[in-house]
Every structure is written in C-alpha cells, then in structure tokens.
PDB file of C-alpha atoms and ligand atoms in Angstrom:
ATOM      1  CA  MET A   1      50.766  37.445 -64.486  1.00  0.00           C
ATOM      2  CA  ILE A   2      47.933  35.203 -65.625  1.00  0.00           C
ATOM      3  CA  LEU A   3      48.416  33.602 -69.053  1.00  0.00           C
ATOM      4  CA  PRO A   4      46.369  35.266 -71.786  1.00  0.00           C
ATOM      5  CA  SER A   5      44.498  32.585 -73.767  1.00  0.00           C
ATOM      6  CA  ASN A   6      46.128  33.598 -77.083  1.00  0.00           C
ATOM      7  CA  ILE A   7      49.514  32.399 -75.753  1.00  0.00           C
ATOM      8  CA  ASP A   8      48.182  29.466 -73.697  1.00  0.00           C
ATOM      9  CA  PRO A   9      48.467  26.254 -75.761  1.00  0.00           C
ATOM     10  CA  MET A  10      48.071  23.892 -72.843  1.00  0.00           C
ATOM     11  CA  GLY A  11      45.041  25.719 -71.402  1.00  0.00           C
ATOM     12  CA  SER A  12      43.444  25.780 -74.881  1.00  0.00           C
ATOM     13  CA  ALA A  13      44.020  22.048 -75.321  1.00  0.00           C
ATOM     14  CA  ILE A  14      42.622  21.286 -71.873  1.00  0.00           C
ATOM     15  CA  SER A  15      39.582  23.468 -72.538  1.00  0.00           C
ATOM     16  CA  ASP A  16      38.910  21.913 -75.921  1.00  0.00           C
ATOM     17  CA  TYR A  17      39.258  18.379 -74.586  1.00  0.00           C
ATOM     18  CA  HIS A  18      36.937  19.078 -71.690  1.00  0.00           C
ATOM     19  CA  LYS A  19      34.285  20.710 -73.871  1.00  0.00           C
ATOM     20  CA  ASN A  20      34.424  18.437 -76.915  1.00  0.00           C
ATOM     21  CA  GLY A  21      35.955  15.197 -75.694  1.00  0.00           C
ATOM     22  CA  LYS A  22      38.803  15.615 -78.140  1.00  0.00           C
ATOM     23  CA  ALA A  23      41.704  17.915 -78.834  1.00  0.00           C
ATOM     24  CA  SER A  24      44.386  18.503 -81.443  1.00  0.00           C
ATOM     25  CA  LYS A  25      47.965  17.660 -80.622  1.00  0.00           C
ATOM     26  CA  LEU A  26      49.753  19.555 -77.875  1.00  0.00           C
ATOM     27  CA  TRP A  27      53.420  19.889 -78.810  1.00  0.00           C
ATOM     28  CA  VAL A  28      56.461  20.627 -76.713  1.00  0.00           C
ATOM     29  CA  HIS A  29      59.639  21.950 -78.321  1.00  0.00           C
ATOM     30  CA  SER A  30      62.765  22.113 -76.213  1.00  0.00           C
ATOM     31  CA  ASP A  31      66.472  22.796 -76.388  1.00  0.00           C
ATOM     32  CA  ILE A  32      67.184  19.318 -75.049  1.00  0.00           C
ATOM     33  CA  THR A  33      65.347  16.879 -77.365  1.00  0.00           C
ATOM     34  CA  ASP A  34      63.177  16.588 -80.443  1.00  0.00           C
ATOM     35  CA  LYS A  35      59.680  17.910 -80.275  1.00  0.00           C
ATOM     36  CA  HIS A  36      57.256  15.632 -78.494  1.00  0.00           C
ATOM     37  CA  GLU A  37      53.613  15.409 -77.787  1.00  0.00           C
ATOM     38  CA  ILE A  38      51.841  15.687 -74.433  1.00  0.00           C
ATOM     39  CA  PRO A  39      48.793  13.422 -74.773  1.00  0.00           C
ATOM     40  CA  VAL A  40      45.944  15.739 -73.646  1.00  0.00           C
ATOM     41  CA  PRO A  41      43.804  12.905 -72.190  1.00  0.00           C
ATOM     42  CA  TYR A  42      46.694  12.092 -69.822  1.00  0.00           C
ATOM     43  CA  LEU A  43      46.117  15.442 -68.120  1.00  0.00           C
ATOM     44  CA  PHE A  44      42.604  14.181 -67.271  1.00  0.00           C
ATOM     45  CA  ARG A  45      43.856  10.910 -65.681  1.00  0.00           C
ATOM     46  CA  THR A  46      41.897   9.192 -62.935  1.00  0.00           C
ATOM     47  CA  TYR A  47      43.525   7.894 -59.761  1.00  0.00           C
ATOM     48  CA  ASN A  48      43.890   4.408 -61.259  1.00  0.00           C
ATOM     49  CA  GLU A  49      45.606   5.833 -64.342  1.00  0.00           C
ATOM     50  CA  MET A  50      48.104   7.861 -62.320  1.00  0.00           C
ATOM     51  CA  PRO A  51      51.698   6.679 -61.952  1.00  0.00           C
ATOM     52  CA  ASN A  52      52.419   5.099 -58.587  1.00  0.00           C
ATOM     53  CA  ILE A  53      54.453   8.082 -57.294  1.00  0.00           C
ATOM     54  CA  GLU A  54      51.395  10.350 -57.767  1.00  0.00           C
ATOM     55  CA  GLN A  55      49.137   7.875 -55.980  1.00  0.00           C
ATOM     56  CA  VAL A  56      51.638   7.766 -53.122  1.00  0.00           C
ATOM     57  CA  ALA A  57      51.752  11.581 -53.078  1.00  0.00           C
ATOM     58  CA  LEU A  58      47.963  11.839 -52.878  1.00  0.00           C
ATOM     59  CA  ASN A  59      47.861   9.421 -49.976  1.00  0.00           C
ATOM     60  CA  LYS A  60      50.514  11.483 -48.111  1.00  0.00           C
ATOM     61  CA  CYS A  61      48.461  14.710 -48.416  1.00  0.00           C
ATOM     62  CA  LYS A  62      47.147  16.109 -45.153  1.00  0.00           C
ATOM     63  CA  GLY A  63      45.205  19.108 -43.871  1.00  0.00           C
ATOM     64  CA  ASN A  64      44.686  22.105 -46.089  1.00  0.00           C
ATOM     65  CA  ILE A  65      46.206  21.365 -49.468  1.00  0.00           C
ATOM     66  CA  LEU A  66      47.355  23.686 -52.206  1.00  0.00           C
ATOM     67  CA  ASP A  67      47.518  21.937 -55.617  1.00  0.00           C
ATOM     68  CA  ILE A  68      49.993  24.134 -57.539  1.00  0.00           C
ATOM     69  CA  GLY A  69      49.858  24.068 -61.361  1.00  0.00           C
ATOM     70  CA  ALA A  70      46.751  21.917 -61.105  1.00  0.00           C
ATOM     71  CA  ALA A  71      46.080  21.943 -64.931  1.00  0.00           C
ATOM     72  CA  THR A  72      42.809  19.943 -65.112  1.00  0.00           C
ATOM     73  CA  GLY A  73      42.451  19.426 -61.345  1.00  0.00           C
ATOM     74  CA  SER A  74      42.678  15.637 -61.487  1.00  0.00           C
ATOM     75  CA  HIS A  75      44.606  15.419 -58.201  1.00  0.00           C
ATOM     76  CA  SER A  76      42.423  18.013 -56.523  1.00  0.00           C
ATOM     77  CA  LEU A  77      39.278  16.192 -57.550  1.00  0.00           C
ATOM     78  CA  TRP A  78      40.443  12.972 -55.987  1.00  0.00           C
ATOM     79  CA  LEU A  79      41.431  14.739 -52.764  1.00  0.00           C
ATOM     80  CA  GLN A  80      38.136  16.585 -52.629  1.00  0.00           C
ATOM     81  CA  GLU A  81      36.257  13.273 -53.124  1.00  0.00           C
ATOM     82  CA  LYS A  82      38.193  11.905 -50.139  1.00  0.00           C
ATOM     83  CA  GLY A  83      36.770  14.802 -48.112  1.00  0.00           C
ATOM     84  CA  MET A  84      40.000  16.804 -47.949  1.00  0.00           C
ATOM     85  CA  SER A  85      40.241  20.529 -48.173  1.00  0.00           C
ATOM     86  CA  VAL A  86      41.985  21.527 -51.369  1.00  0.00           C
ATOM     87  CA  THR A  87      42.623  24.695 -53.342  1.00  0.00           C
ATOM     88  CA  ALA A  88      43.671  24.272 -56.978  1.00  0.00           C
ATOM     89  CA  ILE A  89      45.677  27.040 -58.615  1.00  0.00           C
ATOM     90  CA  ASP A  90      47.036  27.482 -62.117  1.00  0.00           C
ATOM     91  CA  ILE A  91      48.474  30.332 -64.081  1.00  0.00           C
ATOM     92  CA  SER A  92      46.162  29.425 -66.966  1.00  0.00           C
ATOM     93  CA  GLU A  93      42.716  30.898 -66.813  1.00  0.00           C
ATOM     94  CA  LEU A  94      41.430  28.341 -69.325  1.00  0.00           C
ATOM     95  CA  ALA A  95      42.756  25.537 -67.135  1.00  0.00           C
ATOM     96  CA  VAL A  96      41.149  26.979 -64.033  1.00  0.00           C
ATOM     97  CA  GLU A  97      37.822  27.350 -65.816  1.00  0.00           C
ATOM     98  CA  THR A  98      38.034  23.637 -66.637  1.00  0.00           C
ATOM     99  CA  ILE A  99      39.036  22.744 -63.036  1.00  0.00           C
ATOM    100  CA  ASN A 100      35.881  24.606 -61.893  1.00  0.00           C
ATOM    101  CA  ASN A 101      33.700  22.913 -64.428  1.00  0.00           C
ATOM    102  CA  ARG A 102      34.999  19.509 -63.332  1.00  0.00           C
ATOM    103  CA  GLY A 103      33.722  20.286 -59.856  1.00  0.00           C
ATOM    104  CA  VAL A 104      36.675  21.457 -57.760  1.00  0.00           C
ATOM    105  CA  LYS A 105      35.152  23.901 -55.328  1.00  0.00           C
ATOM    106  CA  THR A 106      38.069  26.174 -54.483  1.00  0.00           C
ATOM    107  CA  THR A 107      40.171  27.372 -57.419  1.00  0.00           C
ATOM    108  CA  LEU A 108      42.152  30.439 -58.334  1.00  0.00           C
ATOM    109  CA  ALA A 109      43.793  31.577 -61.601  1.00  0.00           C
ATOM    110  CA  VAL A 110      47.048  32.947 -60.235  1.00  0.00           C
ATOM    111  CA  ASP A 111      50.764  32.712 -60.642  1.00  0.00           C
ATOM    112  CA  PHE A 112      52.097  30.701 -57.691  1.00  0.00           C
ATOM    113  CA  PHE A 113      54.788  33.305 -57.080  1.00  0.00           C
ATOM    114  CA  GLU A 114      52.052  35.943 -56.705  1.00  0.00           C
ATOM    115  CA  PHE A 115      49.644  33.834 -54.602  1.00  0.00           C
ATOM    116  CA  PRO A 116      48.457  36.055 -51.747  1.00  0.00           C
ATOM    117  CA  PRO A 117      50.038  34.825 -48.493  1.00  0.00           C
ATOM    118  CA  LYS A 118      46.836  35.316 -46.505  1.00  0.00           C
ATOM    119  CA  GLN A 119      46.292  31.620 -45.955  1.00  0.00           C
ATOM    120  CA  LYS A 120      48.722  28.946 -44.830  1.00  0.00           C
ATOM    121  CA  PHE A 121      48.651  25.308 -45.949  1.00  0.00           C
ATOM    122  CA  ASP A 122      49.616  21.940 -44.500  1.00  0.00           C
ATOM    123  CA  THR A 123      50.531  20.518 -47.890  1.00  0.00           C
ATOM    124  CA  LEU A 124      51.897  22.157 -51.035  1.00  0.00           C
ATOM    125  CA  LEU A 125      51.398  19.645 -53.876  1.00  0.00           C
ATOM    126  CA  LEU A 126      53.315  19.892 -57.150  1.00  0.00           C
ATOM    127  CA  LEU A 127      52.918  16.924 -59.489  1.00  0.00           C
ATOM    128  CA  MET A 128      54.053  16.064 -63.027  1.00  0.00           C
ATOM    129  CA  ASN A 129      57.428  17.578 -62.364  1.00  0.00           C
ATOM    130  CA  GLY A 130      55.669  20.460 -60.643  1.00  0.00           C
ATOM    131  CA  ILE A 131      58.892  21.925 -59.299  1.00  0.00           C
ATOM    132  CA  GLY A 132      59.538  22.806 -62.908  1.00  0.00           C
ATOM    133  CA  ILE A 133      57.906  26.191 -62.168  1.00  0.00           C
ATOM    134  CA  ALA A 134      61.126  27.186 -60.366  1.00  0.00           C
ATOM    135  CA  GLY A 135      62.602  27.391 -63.877  1.00  0.00           C
ATOM    136  CA  SER A 136      66.241  27.034 -62.843  1.00  0.00           C
ATOM    137  CA  ILE A 137      68.495  26.182 -59.913  1.00  0.00           C
ATOM    138  CA  ASN A 138      68.661  29.950 -59.175  1.00  0.00           C
ATOM    139  CA  GLY A 139      64.867  30.078 -59.307  1.00  0.00           C
ATOM    140  CA  LEU A 140      64.700  27.741 -56.301  1.00  0.00           C
ATOM    141  CA  LYS A 141      65.477  30.675 -54.043  1.00  0.00           C
ATOM    142  CA  GLU A 142      62.181  32.381 -54.892  1.00  0.00           C
ATOM    143  CA  PHE A 143      60.386  29.058 -54.995  1.00  0.00           C
ATOM    144  CA  PHE A 144      61.424  28.087 -51.472  1.00  0.00           C
ATOM    145  CA  SER A 145      60.831  31.561 -50.139  1.00  0.00           C
ATOM    146  CA  LYS A 146      57.241  31.479 -51.455  1.00  0.00           C
ATOM    147  CA  CYS A 147      56.784  27.986 -50.020  1.00  0.00           C
ATOM    148  CA  LYS A 148      57.885  29.263 -46.622  1.00  0.00           C
ATOM    149  CA  GLU A 149      55.280  32.048 -46.833  1.00  0.00           C
ATOM    150  CA  LEU A 150      52.524  29.575 -47.574  1.00  0.00           C
ATOM    151  CA  LEU A 151      53.407  26.640 -45.303  1.00  0.00           C
ATOM    152  CA  LYS A 152      52.289  26.094 -41.786  1.00  0.00           C
ATOM    153  CA  THR A 153      55.187  25.301 -39.382  1.00  0.00           C
ATOM    154  CA  ASN A 154      54.721  21.527 -39.629  1.00  0.00           C
ATOM    155  CA  GLY A 155      53.623  21.679 -43.271  1.00  0.00           C
ATOM    156  CA  GLN A 156      55.101  19.640 -46.139  1.00  0.00           C
ATOM    157  CA  ILE A 157      55.860  20.028 -49.802  1.00  0.00           C
ATOM    158  CA  LEU A 158      55.208  16.987 -51.950  1.00  0.00           C
ATOM    159  CA  LEU A 159      56.773  17.131 -55.402  1.00  0.00           C
ATOM    160  CA  ASP A 160      58.088  14.908 -58.116  1.00  0.00           C
ATOM    161  CA  SER A 161      60.865  15.424 -60.623  1.00  0.00           C
ATOM    162  CA  SER A 162      63.257  13.392 -62.795  1.00  0.00           C
ATOM    163  CA  ASP A 163      67.006  13.181 -63.246  1.00  0.00           C
ATOM    164  CA  LEU A 164      67.635  14.019 -66.912  1.00  0.00           C
ATOM    165  CA  ASN A 165      71.154  12.508 -66.752  1.00  0.00           C
ATOM    166  CA  TYR A 166      69.901   9.570 -68.881  1.00  0.00           C
ATOM    167  CA  MET A 167      69.475  11.897 -71.864  1.00  0.00           C
ATOM    168  CA  PHE A 168      73.233  12.421 -72.175  1.00  0.00           C
ATOM    169  CA  ASP A 169      75.593   9.668 -73.363  1.00  0.00           C
ATOM    170  CA  ASP A 170      78.607  11.612 -72.190  1.00  0.00           C
ATOM    171  CA  GLU A 171      79.339  14.196 -69.521  1.00  0.00           C
ATOM    172  CA  ASP A 172      80.639  16.537 -72.207  1.00  0.00           C
ATOM    173  CA  GLU A 173      77.251  16.535 -73.941  1.00  0.00           C
ATOM    174  CA  LYS A 174      75.787  18.358 -70.987  1.00  0.00           C
ATOM    175  CA  PRO A 175      75.489  22.170 -71.240  1.00  0.00           C
ATOM    176  CA  MET A 176      78.499  24.030 -69.895  1.00  0.00           C
ATOM    177  CA  ASP A 177      76.667  27.130 -68.948  1.00  0.00           C
ATOM    178  CA  LYS A 178      73.801  25.739 -66.873  1.00  0.00           C
ATOM    179  CA  TYR A 179      72.621  22.758 -64.849  1.00  0.00           C
ATOM    180  CA  TYR A 180      71.606  19.988 -67.278  1.00  0.00           C
ATOM    181  CA  GLY A 181      67.994  19.835 -65.967  1.00  0.00           C
ATOM    182  CA  GLU A 182      67.262  23.439 -66.917  1.00  0.00           C
ATOM    183  CA  VAL A 183      65.171  23.148 -70.060  1.00  0.00           C
ATOM    184  CA  ARG A 184      63.906  25.864 -72.342  1.00  0.00           C
ATOM    185  CA  TYR A 185      60.458  25.117 -73.677  1.00  0.00           C
ATOM    186  CA  VAL A 186      57.984  26.393 -76.231  1.00  0.00           C
ATOM    187  CA  MET A 187      54.565  24.729 -76.496  1.00  0.00           C
ATOM    188  CA  ASN A 188      52.095  24.912 -79.312  1.00  0.00           C
ATOM    189  CA  TYR A 189      48.555  23.792 -79.907  1.00  0.00           C
ATOM    190  CA  ARG A 190      47.155  24.474 -83.361  1.00  0.00           C
ATOM    191  CA  ASP A 191      48.347  28.066 -84.073  1.00  0.00           C
ATOM    192  CA  ILE A 192      48.548  28.979 -80.405  1.00  0.00           C
ATOM    193  CA  ILE A 193      52.190  29.322 -79.413  1.00  0.00           C
ATOM    194  CA  SER A 194      53.490  29.973 -75.917  1.00  0.00           C
ATOM    195  CA  ASP A 195      56.204  32.377 -75.017  1.00  0.00           C
ATOM    196  CA  PRO A 196      59.468  30.510 -74.360  1.00  0.00           C
ATOM    197  CA  PHE A 197      59.697  29.477 -70.704  1.00  0.00           C
ATOM    198  CA  ASN A 198      62.227  27.723 -68.438  1.00  0.00           C
ATOM    199  CA  TRP A 199      61.315  24.469 -66.723  1.00  0.00           C
ATOM    200  CA  LEU A 200      63.512  22.739 -64.176  1.00  0.00           C
ATOM    201  CA  PHE A 201      64.045  18.994 -63.834  1.00  0.00           C
ATOM    202  CA  ILE A 202      66.196  18.284 -60.814  1.00  0.00           C
ATOM    203  CA  ASP A 203      67.944  15.087 -59.630  1.00  0.00           C
ATOM    204  CA  TYR A 204      67.263  14.118 -56.061  1.00  0.00           C
ATOM    205  CA  SER A 205      70.768  14.753 -54.743  1.00  0.00           C
ATOM    206  CA  THR A 206      70.837  18.352 -56.117  1.00  0.00           C
ATOM    207  CA  LEU A 207      67.309  18.948 -54.777  1.00  0.00           C
ATOM    208  CA  LYS A 208      68.410  17.839 -51.310  1.00  0.00           C
ATOM    209  CA  THR A 209      71.489  20.095 -51.341  1.00  0.00           C
ATOM    210  CA  GLU A 210      69.491  23.094 -52.604  1.00  0.00           C
ATOM    211  CA  ALA A 211      66.616  22.528 -50.189  1.00  0.00           C
ATOM    212  CA  PHE A 212      69.081  22.452 -47.320  1.00  0.00           C
ATOM    213  CA  LYS A 213      70.396  25.915 -48.328  1.00  0.00           C
ATOM    214  CA  TYR A 214      66.883  27.299 -47.890  1.00  0.00           C
ATOM    215  CA  ALA A 215      66.331  25.517 -44.581  1.00  0.00           C
ATOM    216  CA  PHE A 216      64.252  22.630 -45.855  1.00  0.00           C
ATOM    217  CA  GLN A 217      64.930  18.990 -45.207  1.00  0.00           C
ATOM    218  CA  CYS A 218      64.182  16.537 -47.897  1.00  0.00           C
ATOM    219  CA  GLU A 219      63.389  12.854 -48.054  1.00  0.00           C
ATOM    220  CA  LYS A 220      62.805  10.605 -51.058  1.00  0.00           C
ATOM    221  CA  ILE A 221      59.526   8.832 -50.574  1.00  0.00           C
ATOM    222  CA  SER A 222      59.243   6.810 -53.721  1.00  0.00           C
ATOM    223  CA  GLU A 223      60.938   6.142 -57.017  1.00  0.00           C
ATOM    224  CA  GLY A 224      59.242   5.999 -60.392  1.00  0.00           C
ATOM    225  CA  GLU A 225      60.059   3.794 -63.370  1.00  0.00           C
ATOM    226  CA  HIS A 226      62.043   6.345 -65.360  1.00  0.00           C
ATOM    227  CA  PHE A 227      64.558   8.202 -63.196  1.00  0.00           C
ATOM    228  CA  ASP A 228      61.676  10.023 -61.523  1.00  0.00           C
ATOM    229  CA  TYR A 229      60.997  10.245 -57.818  1.00  0.00           C
ATOM    230  CA  LEU A 230      58.661  11.708 -55.265  1.00  0.00           C
ATOM    231  CA  ALA A 231      60.126  13.901 -52.491  1.00  0.00           C
ATOM    232  CA  ARG A 232      58.727  15.279 -49.297  1.00  0.00           C
ATOM    233  CA  LEU A 233      60.209  18.493 -47.961  1.00  0.00           C
ATOM    234  CA  THR A 234      59.656  20.006 -44.561  1.00  0.00           C
ATOM    235  CA  MET A 235      61.040  23.088 -42.829  1.00  0.00           C
ATOM    236  CA  LYS A 236      64.024  22.513 -40.583  1.00  0.00           C
TER     237      LYS A 236
HETATM  238  N1  SAH B 301      49.901  19.101 -61.980  1.00  0.00           N
HETATM  239  C1  SAH B 301      49.279  18.826 -63.238  1.00  0.00           C
HETATM  240  C2  SAH B 301      49.852  19.614 -64.419  1.00  0.00           C
HETATM  241  C3  SAH B 301      51.310  19.801 -64.547  1.00  0.00           C
HETATM  242  S1  SAH B 301      51.749  20.767 -65.952  1.00  0.00           S
HETATM  243  C4  SAH B 301      49.305  17.361 -63.539  1.00  0.00           C
HETATM  244  O1  SAH B 301      49.971  16.615 -62.822  1.00  0.00           O
HETATM  245  O2  SAH B 301      48.615  16.901 -64.438  1.00  0.00           O
HETATM  246  C5  SAH B 301      52.197  22.258 -65.193  1.00  0.00           C
HETATM  247  C6  SAH B 301      51.035  23.217 -64.887  1.00  0.00           C
HETATM  248  O3  SAH B 301      51.593  24.289 -64.132  1.00  0.00           O
HETATM  249  C7  SAH B 301      50.397  23.779 -66.141  1.00  0.00           C
HETATM  250  O4  SAH B 301      49.014  23.684 -66.061  1.00  0.00           O
HETATM  251  C8  SAH B 301      50.819  25.297 -66.067  1.00  0.00           C
HETATM  252  O5  SAH B 301      49.816  26.147 -66.609  1.00  0.00           O
HETATM  253  C9  SAH B 301      51.013  25.505 -64.611  1.00  0.00           C
HETATM  254  N2  SAH B 301      51.929  26.590 -64.225  1.00  0.00           N
HETATM  255  C10 SAH B 301      53.084  26.921 -64.832  1.00  0.00           C
HETATM  256  N3  SAH B 301      53.682  27.937 -64.154  1.00  0.00           N
HETATM  257  C11 SAH B 301      52.889  28.259 -63.110  1.00  0.00           C
HETATM  258  C12 SAH B 301      52.933  29.217 -62.084  1.00  0.00           C
HETATM  259  N4  SAH B 301      53.979  30.078 -62.022  1.00  0.00           N
HETATM  260  N5  SAH B 301      51.943  29.293 -61.187  1.00  0.00           N
HETATM  261  C13 SAH B 301      50.908  28.425 -61.251  1.00  0.00           C
HETATM  262  N6  SAH B 301      50.769  27.481 -62.237  1.00  0.00           N
HETATM  263  C14 SAH B 301      51.752  27.384 -63.169  1.00  0.00           C
END
C-alpha cells in the first residue's frame, strides 16, 4: 500500500521543505524514548554532509542499484551523478514526487514488499537504518525473501543499523516480550499524524545470525560513531 498524504508526516515535511526551503518540525514518538525531532534538512544532505558509513556504502555500490526507502533521493542523486544506474523507491508518494523533482530519473512510489520482481539488481541499498522496514526480527523472513527475489546471484545488500543496547542501563530494563531493537513509532508533522508502525534496529551479531538463517552471509564493513554500523550481505 502506498501512503496516503493525509497520514504521511515525513512525506509532507519533505515536500514542504523542497518547495519552500523550510518546514515545520517533524516529530517522532516512540515506546522507547522521549519524543524527538528529525531535522528535515538532514534528509536533503549532500555527500559531504553524510556520515562516513553512508559515504562508504555509496562507494561500495555497483551495477544496477535499488535505493529502498529513498526519502528525498540524496543517495540516488549522488549515484546518478557518478553515472550509475539507480532506481529510487519509497512508500511515500510525496517523497517520490520530490525525488523526481530533484532530478532522479528512475523512481517508483511503491512498498518494497510489493515491488514487482520483474527486474533484478546488483545492489539493494537501505540507508539511515533502512533495515527498519523489516519492522521486527520476525519481519526479517519476508524482508530477506523479497531481497532474494530482487537480487542477482552475485548481488549485495548494503544496509546500516544501530545497536540500541546503549539506551538501557540494565538488562532488566529491556522489554521482556520482544527484541529490544523493535520500536513502535508514530510520527507527526503539523496536524498530520502517521499510523503507528514498527521499525527495527538490529545489533550486528543478531543481524548476522538472522541473515544466516535465510542463507545470507554478512560482513561488517564500517562502524559509525554511535553504535551504528554498515553491513554488506550476500547470498550464500
Ligand atoms: N534512506 C533515506 C531515508 C530513510 S527514512 C535516507 O537515508 O535519508 C525511511 C524511508 O523509508 C522513509 O522515506 C519511508 O517513507 C520509507 N519506507 C518505509 N517503509 C517502506 C516500505 N515498506 N517500502 C518503501 N519505502 C518505505
């Protein structure tokens, strides 16, 4: 399902910022921490403004690339400028309209899990904790199955995530009923409120174990400054 604009705070913020050069605050509410703001201009970052792990990821991209959850298309734009073949997809129609307007040639408003498997890619790129779209550890099954459908035999997945362990002082503060990186979010922008959704943050060791179950091998390529890392996954 594509996100209707009346429940799409992030897409609305992106669209406003692109059209007017400014936006109101984009808020994230979660069951794990106090509400915080996503600075909308950050979503429009240039290569030089990107964290190192994203720059490394971009330089590891090869062949036909699918930028999944592309938001404003910042990564796609850079890749396209380097002469690479990239398709940017997002579930937000407003985001995809912006990606188009910023000059990315191949875009599609689509849910990754419903992306038509007609074409296969050399690189699946998911940045800014892009693996979050799996929603939960259980959701990784569908995530990896879709990746398999879309990847060429020697293709790779490049993704980043963070270990949220640092948010808990004690083991017993962690939720009993779920993995501690499974977060429930609601976003809002002005009076536009999203439906609640699940977003997964996964530590590297759990990612590696899970990937193995679905016949992917996993290597850590780079570490960020705040318990975050970049991983590269390939089919076994
Ligand atoms: N990769 C971007 C944005 C990350 S935010 C960056 O690094 O700046 C996550 C993005 O994923 C949002 O734009 C959201 O609309 C999109 N998204 C969430 N679920 C999705 C899904 N199932 N399929 C495609 N895109 C999705």
